[in-house]
Amino acid sequence: MTRKFLTLAAGALMLGMSSMSALAAGKTIAVSWKTFQEERWKTDEAAIKAVVEAAGNTYVSTDAQGSAQKQAADIEGLISQKVDVIMVVAFDSDAILPSFKAASDAGVKMLSYDVLVEDPNALYVTFDNVGVGRIIAQEIQKVKPEGNYAFIKGDKGDPNATFLFQGMMEVLKEALDSGKVKNVCETFTDGWKPDNAQKNMEQCLTSTGNKVDAVLAENDGMASGVVAALEAQGMVGIPVGGQDGDLAAINRVALGTQTVSVWKNARELGKVAAEAANAIADGTDPTKIAGVGKFSGGAKGVEVNAILLAPTPITKANVSAAIDAGHITKDQACAGVAAGAVPGC
Amino acid sequence: MSKQQNSSANPALTDDGPIRRFLNATEIDTRMIGMIVALFAIWCAFDIASGILRGNFGGLLGGSFLTPRNLWTLLNQTASIAVMTTGMVLIIVMRQIDLSVGSMLSLVAVAGGVLQVYQLGPSLGVGHPAIWVLAIIAILALGTAIGAFNGYLTAYAQIPSFIVTLGGLIAYSGVAFLLAKGETVAPMDKTFKVLGGTIPASWIGPFWTWTLSFAACALIVFAIVNGRRQRVRFKFPLRPVWAEVTLAALGSIAVLGAAAVVNSYAWPPKLAENYAKENNITIPPGVEDKAGDAICMAGDAVVRCLEGLTLGTGYAAPVLIAFAIGAIMSFIATRTRFGRYVYAVGGNPEAANLAGINTRWLTVKVFALMGFLVGVSAIISSARLDAATNALGALNELYVIAAAVIGGTSLAGGVGTIYGAILGALLMQSIQSGMGLLNLPAAFQNIVVGTVLVIAVWLDQIYRRNVK
């Protein structure tokens, strides 16, 4: 009886192993999305799916619908389906840690996508968020090296709001210390809401008597609120920075009411992450993948392997970059801009 | 009740002080006085605090809160919530609730944006005069339809309004997201933007501000005279003549004072300069003074100065809309059969039903009215931001309900005033704007607004108990 069982088990094991080796190219790569409530994730998904399927692997996905519990259950489900790699866009980067551990224990390779999960066994693929803040500050400083700067920060509960601000401060530290640049307003904006940003900017202008020379907003939605507030004071045209590559923001850049929108090309991020996932699924050591370095800038300071992509600043000079990449149509980008006034329009 | 009869029968026996006699004679709502006092106290506190923390910008008490500019901005910032809260009063008075107003606002604003920018713009040509008219009609119609749908589910399908609108809160923002695929829709039509109050075209200027204000004063006097005539006709007790005169005077002073404040906020110098150049208005010569609101010529350059060309802004479009809605809604609530029915149903739904009021149809109408007002707010807020996004109305339902409750609307139904709710909205926005001036973090603002809400209701409870 026992022997029979053992033979069966061995046979099953053999079968399993042989099927695994037969599927050398046919790995399964799963993505656990935190939500599909934002448009951008569809872009990421399309890019990931294309790369995964081009390599002969299978793409599966789950949607946590903005719930940490659902995401944990999703990952459990994926582990029991015996997928090879799980890419996770974490909804709550701390609450998901046990799921990461369980997956690693079960031999599933983990990858944290866009949102940092501080698990040393997971590869972190993202845009350099501190870098985004740095670029916003650099572009603003290029056009306005001295003066009063206002900072419209994102939601206080989002670590990215702090990363972005850190980046800005790295660039501006010297100018702030020497007094060339003065920080006259600095506010968090509830929920990253544009209308809240507009009110914050209005209060900033009132409380400084309009003595603001440049505004660094942490995203484009809030930049739209800032521009509306500036317009009411006839101050449109002073440097305004933002990020996201919002279609309306690229149009504002072409019109000259916004100086820079730092664009994180989601297609690019999806492509790089999917390539990394393919490689890991084939057994490549994460540290051997091109572009991988060490990152320990998270809240707990855990060192993880990471790929940090550099984002693209969209300024008047390279509006065409977003058009050429198919991110925005020429009509949308150049609405209201005289033909030839801006390169690409 | 019996006490009242006693005192009116034997006025000599009452030992009321002069204040109480004044309040009784004028029939002024003491709650309202309390709110106005609280409002002024908050304003003064912010003005002093902003003066200490951020420097003097010409505020009455040395800060930047009690300046024409900040008060003018405050009114604009309040308009959208104030409009919605007038509808919420009627909903709550009817013992219902509408949690979906924020999501509904996102939905109709995004729908209006998509219509303007992606549909009408390309087909009629950007800037075509029909665009803003069609957009407004579509937004108001859509808002009314969604409101009526909420009302229908509540009244005829008999699903509690809390559940219907909680579902709406979740679902409508999803629809808004799908409509624009999560993108920010911008920029709005040029004429549509006038309704947002951020561009000179939406400022009516001192002349029209004074004209409208005097008209409003005339209306106040007319209302008081007419009210007295009605009381005589139905043999109701009359207010003493001195009380009527005092009321008319107080009302007129408030109206004219507000007009004086908004008129003394001058156009930002840059805009004034552009306007003067476009319209060939000669800018007088003068001496530069950075603190001034006027513009003048110093040599070849246009500079700021104390005397020269000054353009007063007057009221901006959103504020006028909010005033008009407030007046109309007050009239509807207190002077129409529809309004009285709403209060009757709120006071005792079964009695109202037995008395022959079609409560179901009334519920649909009240929710439809709420939807219409959400449409108005959607127009104001998307025009003000010059963009429509599905984040636009998020959490507005909480502010709208909080404003109504701070303004004295009872969640038990049957009690609530439109002007109280508008004051409630102004009070909350004052706190937020004031803390913005002090550059305090948003977390702080949330704590204070939440605390104020609870304290306001607590004070209200004490007040009501003592009145009884």
mmCIF file of C-alpha atoms in Angstrom, chain B residues 266-385:
data_model
loop_
_atom_site.group_PDB
_atom_site.id
_atom_site.type_symbol
_atom_site.label_atom_id
_atom_site.label_comp_id
_atom_site.label_asym_id
_atom_site.label_seq_id
_atom_site.Cartn_x
_atom_site.Cartn_y
_atom_site.Cartn_z
ATOM 1 C CA ALA B 266 -9.981 96.046 -7.138
ATOM 2 C CA TRP B 267 -9.062 94.087 -10.243
ATOM 3 C CA PRO B 268 -5.603 92.557 -9.978
ATOM 4 C CA PRO B 269 -3.271 95.155 -11.557
ATOM 5 C CA LYS B 270 -2.141 92.883 -14.415
ATOM 6 C CA LEU B 271 -5.706 92.294 -15.516
ATOM 7 C CA ALA B 272 -6.548 95.981 -15.179
ATOM 8 C CA GLU B 273 -3.543 96.834 -17.324
ATOM 9 C CA ASN B 274 -4.563 94.360 -20.044
ATOM 10 C CA TYR B 275 -8.133 95.643 -19.958
ATOM 11 C CA ALA B 276 -7.053 99.268 -20.235
ATOM 12 C CA LYS B 277 -4.801 98.479 -23.187
ATOM 13 C CA GLU B 278 -7.462 96.463 -25.003
ATOM 14 C CA ASN B 279 -10.099 99.147 -24.562
ATOM 15 C CA ASN B 280 -7.810 102.154 -25.119
ATOM 16 C CA ILE B 281 -8.446 103.544 -21.660
ATOM 17 C CA THR B 282 -5.790 106.084 -20.732
ATOM 18 C CA ILE B 283 -3.902 105.184 -17.612
ATOM 19 C CA PRO B 284 -3.301 108.333 -15.531
ATOM 20 C CA PRO B 285 0.243 109.230 -14.462
ATOM 21 C CA GLY B 286 1.138 108.707 -10.825
ATOM 22 C CA VAL B 287 3.657 107.655 -8.243
ATOM 23 C CA GLU B 288 4.568 104.029 -7.759
ATOM 24 C CA ASP B 289 3.372 102.377 -4.569
ATOM 25 C CA LYS B 290 3.610 98.614 -4.321
ATOM 26 C CA ALA B 291 0.816 98.424 -1.757
ATOM 27 C CA GLY B 292 -1.763 100.087 -3.975
ATOM 28 C CA ASP B 293 -4.527 98.428 -5.907
ATOM 29 C CA ALA B 294 -4.717 101.037 -8.646
ATOM 30 C CA ILE B 295 -2.486 101.274 -11.706
ATOM 31 C CA CYS B 296 -0.828 104.362 -13.122
ATOM 32 C CA MET B 297 1.978 105.364 -15.470
ATOM 33 C CA ALA B 298 5.419 106.097 -14.106
ATOM 34 C CA GLY B 299 7.264 107.179 -17.230
ATOM 35 C CA ASP B 300 6.683 104.382 -19.751
ATOM 36 C CA ALA B 301 5.931 101.658 -17.248
ATOM 37 C CA VAL B 302 2.591 100.709 -15.767
ATOM 38 C CA VAL B 303 3.014 100.428 -12.006
ATOM 39 C CA ARG B 304 0.883 99.893 -8.934
ATOM 40 C CA CYS B 305 -0.101 102.982 -7.038
ATOM 41 C CA LEU B 306 -2.546 104.312 -4.492
ATOM 42 C CA GLU B 307 -4.454 106.555 -6.870
ATOM 43 C CA GLY B 308 -5.029 106.060 -10.535
ATOM 44 C CA LEU B 309 -7.090 103.656 -12.548
ATOM 45 C CA THR B 310 -9.021 101.291 -10.268
ATOM 46 C CA LEU B 311 -11.554 98.786 -11.488
ATOM 47 C CA GLY B 312 -13.826 97.304 -8.820
ATOM 48 C CA THR B 313 -14.762 93.673 -9.312
ATOM 49 C CA GLY B 314 -18.173 93.649 -7.660
ATOM 50 C CA TYR B 315 -19.949 90.343 -7.344
ATOM 51 C CA ALA B 316 -18.776 87.389 -9.420
ATOM 52 C CA ALA B 317 -21.198 85.172 -11.288
ATOM 53 C CA PRO B 318 -21.144 82.156 -8.916
ATOM 54 C CA VAL B 319 -21.987 84.342 -5.923
ATOM 55 C CA LEU B 320 -24.906 85.957 -7.748
ATOM 56 C CA ILE B 321 -26.145 82.511 -8.736
ATOM 57 C CA ALA B 322 -25.884 81.337 -5.128
ATOM 58 C CA PHE B 323 -27.749 84.432 -3.873
ATOM 59 C CA ALA B 324 -30.478 83.951 -6.452
ATOM 60 C CA ILE B 325 -30.821 80.249 -5.646
ATOM 61 C CA GLY B 326 -30.890 81.045 -1.924
ATOM 62 C CA ALA B 327 -33.682 83.614 -2.394
ATOM 63 C CA ILE B 328 -35.716 81.377 -4.699
ATOM 64 C CA MET B 329 -35.301 78.333 -2.471
ATOM 65 C CA SER B 330 -36.292 80.350 0.612
ATOM 66 C CA PHE B 331 -39.378 81.474 -1.230
ATOM 67 C CA ILE B 332 -40.169 77.910 -2.306
ATOM 68 C CA ALA B 333 -39.640 76.550 1.181
ATOM 69 C CA THR B 334 -41.717 79.114 3.051
ATOM 70 C CA ARG B 335 -44.195 80.585 0.601
ATOM 71 C CA THR B 336 -45.298 77.821 -1.770
ATOM 72 C CA ARG B 337 -47.625 74.902 -1.276
ATOM 73 C CA PHE B 338 -44.826 72.558 -2.367
ATOM 74 C CA GLY B 339 -42.528 73.911 0.328
ATOM 75 C CA ARG B 340 -45.108 73.758 3.092
ATOM 76 C CA TYR B 341 -45.956 70.191 2.104
ATOM 77 C CA VAL B 342 -42.297 69.259 2.457
ATOM 78 C CA TYR B 343 -42.242 70.602 6.023
ATOM 79 C CA ALA B 344 -45.601 68.959 6.752
ATOM 80 C CA VAL B 345 -44.326 65.578 5.605
ATOM 81 C CA GLY B 346 -41.135 66.062 7.585
ATOM 82 C CA GLY B 347 -43.066 66.988 10.709
ATOM 83 C CA ASN B 348 -45.315 63.957 10.541
ATOM 84 C CA PRO B 349 -45.309 61.809 7.391
ATOM 85 C CA GLU B 350 -48.390 59.805 8.265
ATOM 86 C CA ALA B 351 -50.487 62.795 9.179
ATOM 87 C CA ALA B 352 -49.410 64.478 5.953
ATOM 88 C CA ASN B 353 -50.329 61.416 3.959
ATOM 89 C CA LEU B 354 -53.719 61.144 5.651
ATOM 90 C CA ALA B 355 -54.276 64.836 4.991
ATOM 91 C CA GLY B 356 -54.128 64.051 1.300
ATOM 92 C CA ILE B 357 -50.550 65.015 0.397
ATOM 93 C CA ASN B 358 -49.135 62.747 -2.284
ATOM 94 C CA THR B 359 -45.949 62.078 -0.354
ATOM 95 C CA ARG B 360 -44.440 59.790 -2.964
ATOM 96 C CA TRP B 361 -44.698 62.230 -5.808
ATOM 97 C CA LEU B 362 -43.490 64.956 -3.455
ATOM 98 C CA THR B 363 -40.402 62.867 -2.650
ATOM 99 C CA VAL B 364 -39.613 62.484 -6.342
ATOM 100 C CA LYS B 365 -39.968 66.232 -6.820
ATOM 101 C CA VAL B 366 -37.701 67.079 -3.884
ATOM 102 C CA PHE B 367 -34.974 64.724 -5.102
ATOM 103 C CA ALA B 368 -35.338 66.067 -8.640
ATOM 104 C CA LEU B 369 -34.928 69.592 -7.275
ATOM 105 C CA MET B 370 -31.788 68.430 -5.450
ATOM 106 C CA GLY B 371 -30.504 67.000 -8.743
ATOM 107 C CA PHE B 372 -31.185 70.291 -10.501
ATOM 108 C CA LEU B 373 -29.215 72.170 -7.837
ATOM 109 C CA VAL B 374 -26.351 69.687 -8.158
ATOM 110 C CA GLY B 375 -26.388 70.569 -11.853
ATOM 111 C CA VAL B 376 -26.072 74.270 -10.971
ATOM 112 C CA SER B 377 -23.151 73.502 -8.659
ATOM 113 C CA ALA B 378 -21.543 71.334 -11.320
ATOM 114 C CA ILE B 379 -21.674 74.276 -13.715
ATOM 115 C CA ILE B 380 -20.160 76.608 -11.135
ATOM 116 C CA SER B 381 -17.380 74.301 -10.048
ATOM 117 C CA SER B 382 -16.336 73.045 -13.478
ATOM 118 C CA ALA B 383 -16.401 76.596 -14.860
ATOM 119 C CA ARG B 384 -14.361 77.768 -11.878
ATOM 120 C CA LEU B 385 -11.726 75.072 -12.281
#
